[in-house]
Amino acid sequence: MSLLAGCAGGNGAPSATSVPSPASSAAVPAASEAAPTSSPAPSLAPSASPAPSAEPPVSPETAETLYRMSDKSYRFEPIGSAAAKAVLLTFDDGPKEEAMLTQMLDTLDKHGAKAIFFVNGYRVEESPELLKLIQDRGQTVGNHSWDHIALSKKSKAEVQKQLGDVQDIVEKTIGERPEFFRPPHGAGGDVGKQVAKEEGMLYMTWSNGSLDWDLKATKKDPQLVIEQVLSQLHPGANILMHELQWTADGLDSLLTKLEEKGYGFIDPSTIELPDGAAGR
Ligand SMILES: [Zn+2]
């Protein structure tokens, strides 16, 4: 299996449809933070949200919890008055290379967008400064296992080491343990789900695969990556991308098109975490 295969594998990616949920039609699209005339985001009073029983513990520094992920479809639904037309941007398999990463971070900043960078431990060990760069630029680090191996058939002890060692090196490098986990190849199995939960992380695959890793489908062509994402677009989409040059090259155009369609970008710090999550 080549490294480029990245998160390849259909297991985690249910065939996406573009049918908006009924709730989405009622929601005014979130004003893009990049829109020049955008007024401040409406205050979303947590007290007004019809929150079900499982509210995460709240600390004074906690960002408002605005989105809840389905643990079946890995899509996001708004809590309270948050906009339904929003997507989560994720970039897997880094951190790889400073110029490409900086290009992606600059584009995210240009659009006022936040994302999760799901990193592999062996790459963090090689380039700890790039992990710091992700954090310094205000983006979120997620755990993508140490070696980028399929975990579903591994022993629990092996999976604990694959996840735990990443938690440890990320904490050692940037002072925080990841709150989000994505299994390589979308293949975490029950053991991956269990260990992620024990580590206090939200387990996710994706609901919109960009196929940027698939050279037959997207041919290293930024335009084809954009078309893939748009063809699978839906409210609450969990968009899988990778630290790849053609993805970096298409990102500005992709984010512009998403904004033109009325989509905003989910800030990972506003995602509801499982009970007992350590971070917040
Ligand atoms: Zn991957």
CSV table of C-alpha atoms and ligand atoms in Angstrom, one decimal:
chain,number,residue,atom,x,y,z
A,1,MET,CA,0.0,0.0,0.0
A,2,SER,CA,1.5,3.3,-1.0
A,3,LEU,CA,1.6,6.2,1.4
A,4,LEU,CA,-0.4,8.1,-1.1
A,5,ALA,CA,-3.2,5.8,-0.5
A,6,GLY,CA,-3.7,8.0,2.5
A,7,CYS,CA,-7.1,7.5,4.0
A,8,ALA,CA,-8.1,5.4,1.0
A,9,GLY,CA,-10.8,2.9,1.6
A,10,GLY,CA,-14.5,3.0,1.2
A,11,ASN,CA,-15.3,1.8,4.7
A,12,GLY,CA,-15.5,5.1,6.3
A,13,ALA,CA,-17.2,7.0,3.5
A,14,PRO,CA,-20.8,6.4,3.0
A,15,SER,CA,-21.9,7.4,-0.4
A,16,ALA,CA,-22.7,11.0,0.0
A,17,THR,CA,-25.8,12.6,-1.3
A,18,SER,CA,-26.5,16.2,-1.8
A,19,VAL,CA,-29.9,16.2,-0.3
A,20,PRO,CA,-30.1,18.9,2.3
A,21,SER,CA,-31.7,18.1,5.6
A,22,PRO,CA,-35.0,19.7,6.2
A,23,ALA,CA,-33.4,21.8,9.0
A,24,SER,CA,-31.0,23.3,6.5
A,25,SER,CA,-33.6,25.1,4.5
A,26,ALA,CA,-34.6,27.1,7.5
A,27,ALA,CA,-31.2,28.3,8.4
A,28,VAL,CA,-29.7,31.4,7.0
A,29,PRO,CA,-26.3,30.5,5.6
A,30,ALA,CA,-23.6,31.6,7.9
A,31,ALA,CA,-22.0,34.8,6.7
A,32,SER,CA,-18.5,34.0,5.6
A,33,GLU,CA,-16.0,35.4,7.8
A,34,ALA,CA,-14.1,36.4,4.8
A,35,ALA,CA,-16.9,38.4,3.4
A,36,PRO,CA,-15.9,42.0,3.5
A,37,THR,CA,-19.2,43.3,4.7
A,38,SER,CA,-19.9,40.6,7.2
A,39,SER,CA,-21.2,41.8,10.5
A,40,PRO,CA,-20.1,40.0,13.6
A,41,ALA,CA,-21.5,36.5,13.9
A,42,PRO,CA,-24.8,36.5,15.7
A,43,SER,CA,-24.4,35.7,19.3
A,44,LEU,CA,-25.6,32.1,19.8
A,45,ALA,CA,-26.8,32.0,23.3
A,46,PRO,CA,-26.2,28.5,24.7
A,47,SER,CA,-29.0,29.0,27.1
A,48,ALA,CA,-31.4,29.2,24.1
A,49,SER,CA,-30.3,25.9,22.6
A,50,PRO,CA,-32.6,23.0,23.2
A,51,ALA,CA,-29.7,20.9,24.4
A,52,PRO,CA,-30.3,17.3,25.1
A,53,SER,CA,-29.0,15.7,28.2
A,54,ALA,CA,-25.4,15.1,27.2
A,55,GLU,CA,-23.8,18.5,27.5
A,56,PRO,CA,-20.0,18.4,27.8
A,57,PRO,CA,-18.4,19.8,30.8
A,58,VAL,CA,-18.0,23.6,30.5
A,59,SER,CA,-15.0,25.6,31.6
A,60,PRO,CA,-14.8,29.4,31.5
A,61,GLU,CA,-12.4,29.2,28.5
A,62,THR,CA,-14.6,26.8,26.6
A,63,ALA,CA,-15.8,27.8,23.1
A,64,GLU,CA,-19.5,27.5,22.6
A,65,THR,CA,-20.6,24.1,21.5
A,66,LEU,CA,-22.3,24.6,18.2
A,67,TYR,CA,-22.1,21.3,16.3
A,68,ARG,CA,-22.7,17.7,17.1
A,69,MET,CA,-21.4,14.9,15.0
A,70,SER,CA,-23.4,11.8,14.0
A,71,ASP,CA,-21.4,8.8,15.0
A,72,LYS,CA,-22.9,6.9,12.2
A,73,SER,CA,-22.6,9.3,9.2
A,74,TYR,CA,-19.8,11.5,10.7
A,75,ARG,CA,-21.8,14.5,9.5
A,76,PHE,CA,-22.4,17.5,11.7
A,77,GLU,CA,-25.7,18.9,12.8
A,78,PRO,CA,-26.1,22.4,14.3
A,79,ILE,CA,-26.9,22.9,18.0
A,80,GLY,CA,-29.3,25.7,18.6
A,81,SER,CA,-29.1,28.5,16.1
A,82,ALA,CA,-25.8,27.5,14.5
A,83,ALA,CA,-25.9,27.5,10.7
A,84,ALA,CA,-26.7,24.1,9.1
A,85,LYS,CA,-24.8,25.0,6.0
A,86,ALA,CA,-21.4,24.5,7.3
A,87,VAL,CA,-18.6,22.0,6.6
A,88,LEU,CA,-15.6,20.7,8.6
A,89,LEU,CA,-12.3,20.9,6.7
A,90,THR,CA,-9.7,18.2,7.5
A,91,PHE,CA,-6.2,17.5,6.2
A,92,ASP,CA,-4.6,14.1,6.9
A,93,ASP,CA,-1.2,12.5,6.8
A,94,GLY,CA,1.0,15.4,7.8
A,95,PRO,CA,2.8,17.3,8.9
A,96,LYS,CA,4.9,17.0,5.8
A,97,GLU,CA,6.5,20.0,4.3
A,98,GLU,CA,6.7,23.7,5.4
A,99,ALA,CA,6.0,25.4,2.1
A,100,MET,CA,3.0,23.4,1.3
A,101,LEU,CA,1.7,23.6,4.9
A,102,THR,CA,2.2,27.3,5.0
A,103,GLN,CA,0.3,27.7,1.7
A,104,MET,CA,-2.6,25.8,3.2
A,105,LEU,CA,-2.5,27.8,6.4
A,106,ASP,CA,-2.4,31.1,4.5
A,107,THR,CA,-5.4,30.1,2.5
A,108,LEU,CA,-7.4,29.0,5.6
A,109,ASP,CA,-6.5,32.4,7.2
A,110,LYS,CA,-7.7,34.2,4.0
A,111,HIS,CA,-11.1,32.6,4.4
A,112,GLY,CA,-11.2,32.8,8.2
A,113,ALA,CA,-11.5,29.1,8.2
A,114,LYS,CA,-10.5,26.6,10.8
A,115,ALA,CA,-9.6,22.9,10.2
A,116,ILE,CA,-8.3,19.8,11.8
A,117,PHE,CA,-4.9,18.5,10.7
A,118,PHE,CA,-4.8,14.8,11.5
A,119,VAL,CA,-1.2,14.0,12.0
A,120,ASN,CA,0.9,10.8,12.1
A,121,GLY,CA,3.3,10.4,15.0
A,122,TYR,CA,6.3,9.4,12.8
A,123,ARG,CA,5.9,12.6,10.9
A,124,VAL,CA,5.6,14.7,14.1
A,125,GLU,CA,8.8,13.1,15.3
A,126,GLU,CA,10.5,14.1,12.0
A,127,SER,CA,9.2,17.7,11.9
A,128,PRO,CA,8.0,18.8,15.3
A,129,GLU,CA,8.4,22.4,14.2
A,130,LEU,CA,5.6,21.9,11.7
A,131,LEU,CA,3.2,20.7,14.4
A,132,LYS,CA,4.0,23.9,16.3
A,133,LEU,CA,3.3,25.9,13.1
A,134,ILE,CA,-0.2,24.4,12.9
A,135,GLN,CA,-0.9,25.3,16.4
A,136,ASP,CA,0.7,28.8,16.2
A,137,ARG,CA,-1.5,29.5,13.2
A,138,GLY,CA,-4.6,28.7,15.2
A,139,GLN,CA,-5.5,25.4,13.7
A,140,THR,CA,-6.4,22.2,15.4
A,141,VAL,CA,-4.3,19.0,15.6
A,142,GLY,CA,-5.9,15.6,15.4
A,143,ASN,CA,-4.5,12.1,16.0
A,144,HIS,CA,-4.2,9.9,12.9
A,145,SER,CA,-2.1,7.1,14.6
A,146,TRP,CA,1.6,6.8,14.7
A,147,ASP,CA,2.4,4.7,11.7
A,148,HIS,CA,-0.6,5.2,9.4
A,149,ILE,CA,-1.6,1.5,9.6
A,150,ALA,CA,-5.0,-0.2,9.4
A,151,LEU,CA,-5.9,-0.6,13.0
A,152,SER,CA,-9.0,-2.7,12.8
A,153,LYS,CA,-7.2,-6.1,13.0
A,154,LYS,CA,-4.6,-5.1,15.5
A,155,SER,CA,-4.6,-6.0,19.2
A,156,LYS,CA,-5.9,-3.5,21.7
A,157,ALA,CA,-2.4,-3.1,23.1
A,158,GLU,CA,-1.1,-2.2,19.6
A,159,VAL,CA,-3.9,0.2,19.0
A,160,GLN,CA,-3.3,1.8,22.4
A,161,LYS,CA,0.3,2.4,21.5
A,162,GLN,CA,-0.5,3.7,18.0
A,163,LEU,CA,-2.9,6.3,19.5
A,164,GLY,CA,-1.3,6.9,22.9
A,165,ASP,CA,2.2,7.6,21.5
A,166,VAL,CA,0.7,10.3,19.2
A,167,GLN,CA,-1.2,11.8,22.2
A,168,ASP,CA,2.1,11.9,24.1
A,169,ILE,CA,4.3,13.4,21.3
A,170,VAL,CA,1.7,16.0,20.5
A,171,GLU,CA,1.4,17.0,24.1
A,172,LYS,CA,5.2,17.1,24.4
A,173,THR,CA,5.4,19.3,21.4
A,174,ILE,CA,2.5,21.8,21.7
A,175,GLY,CA,1.3,21.2,25.2
A,176,GLU,CA,-2.1,19.8,24.3
A,177,ARG,CA,-3.5,16.3,23.7
A,178,PRO,CA,-5.6,15.9,20.5
A,179,GLU,CA,-9.4,15.7,21.0
A,180,PHE,CA,-10.1,14.2,17.6
A,181,PHE,CA,-9.1,10.9,16.1
A,182,ARG,CA,-9.4,9.6,12.6
A,183,PRO,CA,-8.2,6.0,11.8
A,184,PRO,CA,-6.0,5.6,8.8
A,185,HIS,CA,-7.9,4.2,5.8
A,186,GLY,CA,-11.1,4.8,7.7
A,187,ALA,CA,-10.4,1.4,9.3
A,188,GLY,CA,-10.4,1.7,13.0
A,189,GLY,CA,-12.7,-1.1,13.9
A,190,ASP,CA,-14.4,-1.5,17.2
A,191,VAL,CA,-11.0,-1.5,18.9
A,192,GLY,CA,-10.1,1.8,17.4
A,193,LYS,CA,-13.4,3.3,18.5
A,194,GLN,CA,-12.9,2.0,22.0
A,195,VAL,CA,-9.3,3.2,22.4
A,196,ALA,CA,-10.1,6.6,21.0
A,197,LYS,CA,-13.0,6.9,23.5
A,198,GLU,CA,-10.7,5.9,26.3
A,199,GLU,CA,-8.2,8.6,25.2
A,200,GLY,CA,-11.1,11.1,25.4
A,201,MET,CA,-11.1,11.7,21.6
A,202,LEU,CA,-14.0,12.0,19.2
A,203,TYR,CA,-13.7,9.3,16.6
A,204,MET,CA,-14.5,10.2,13.0
A,205,THR,CA,-14.0,9.1,9.5
A,206,TRP,CA,-15.6,11.4,7.0
A,207,SER,CA,-18.7,12.1,4.9
A,208,ASN,CA,-17.2,13.7,1.9
A,209,GLY,CA,-14.1,12.2,0.4
A,210,SER,CA,-12.2,14.5,-1.9
A,211,LEU,CA,-10.4,11.6,-3.5
A,212,ASP,CA,-7.4,13.9,-3.6
A,213,TRP,CA,-5.2,10.9,-2.7
A,214,ASP,CA,-6.7,8.9,-5.6
A,215,LEU,CA,-4.5,9.5,-8.7
A,216,LYS,CA,-7.0,7.8,-11.0
A,217,ALA,CA,-9.9,9.9,-9.8
A,218,THR,CA,-8.3,13.3,-9.4
A,219,LYS,CA,-5.0,13.0,-11.3
A,220,LYS,CA,-3.1,15.5,-9.1
A,221,ASP,CA,-5.5,18.1,-10.6
A,222,PRO,CA,-6.7,20.8,-8.2
A,223,GLN,CA,-9.8,21.3,-10.3
A,224,LEU,CA,-10.8,17.6,-10.1
A,225,VAL,CA,-10.4,17.7,-6.4
A,226,ILE,CA,-12.7,20.7,-6.2
A,227,GLU,CA,-15.2,19.0,-8.4
A,228,GLN,CA,-15.2,15.9,-6.2
A,229,VAL,CA,-15.8,17.9,-3.0
A,230,LEU,CA,-18.6,19.9,-4.6
A,231,SER,CA,-20.3,16.7,-6.1
A,232,GLN,CA,-20.5,15.2,-2.6
A,233,LEU,CA,-21.4,18.5,-0.8
A,234,HIS,CA,-24.1,18.4,1.9
A,235,PRO,CA,-24.8,20.4,5.0
A,236,GLY,CA,-22.6,19.3,7.9
A,237,ALA,CA,-20.1,17.6,5.5
A,238,ASN,CA,-17.0,16.2,7.1
A,239,ILE,CA,-14.5,16.8,4.2
A,240,LEU,CA,-11.5,14.5,4.0
A,241,MET,CA,-8.5,16.1,2.3
A,242,HIS,CA,-4.7,15.5,2.6
A,243,GLU,CA,-1.5,17.5,2.8
A,244,LEU,CA,-0.9,17.2,-0.9
A,245,GLN,CA,0.3,19.9,-3.2
A,246,TRP,CA,-2.6,19.8,-5.6
A,247,THR,CA,-5.0,20.0,-2.7
A,248,ALA,CA,-3.1,23.0,-1.4
A,249,ASP,CA,-3.2,24.6,-4.9
A,250,GLY,CA,-7.0,24.1,-5.2
A,251,LEU,CA,-7.9,25.1,-1.7
A,252,ASP,CA,-8.4,28.9,-2.2
A,253,SER,CA,-10.8,28.2,-5.1
A,254,LEU,CA,-12.6,25.4,-3.2
A,255,LEU,CA,-13.2,27.6,-0.2
A,256,THR,CA,-14.4,30.4,-2.4
A,257,LYS,CA,-16.9,28.1,-4.1
A,258,LEU,CA,-18.1,26.8,-0.8
A,259,GLU,CA,-18.7,30.4,0.4
A,260,GLU,CA,-20.5,31.2,-2.8
A,261,LYS,CA,-22.9,28.3,-2.1
A,262,GLY,CA,-23.6,29.8,1.3
A,263,TYR,CA,-21.4,27.4,3.4
A,264,GLY,CA,-19.4,28.4,6.4
A,265,PHE,CA,-16.6,26.5,8.1
A,266,ILE,CA,-17.0,24.6,11.3
A,267,ASP,CA,-14.5,25.6,14.0
A,268,PRO,CA,-13.3,22.4,15.6
A,269,SER,CA,-13.4,24.1,19.0
A,270,THR,CA,-17.2,24.3,18.7
A,271,ILE,CA,-17.7,20.6,18.2
A,272,GLU,CA,-19.3,18.6,21.0
A,273,LEU,CA,-16.9,16.1,22.5
A,274,PRO,CA,-17.7,12.7,24.0
A,275,ASP,CA,-18.4,12.6,27.7
A,276,GLY,CA,-15.2,12.5,29.7
A,277,ALA,CA,-13.1,14.2,27.1
A,278,ALA,CA,-10.1,15.6,28.8
A,279,GLY,CA,-9.6,18.8,26.9
A,280,ARG,CA,-12.7,20.9,27.5
B,1,ZN,ZN,-4.5,9.0,6.2
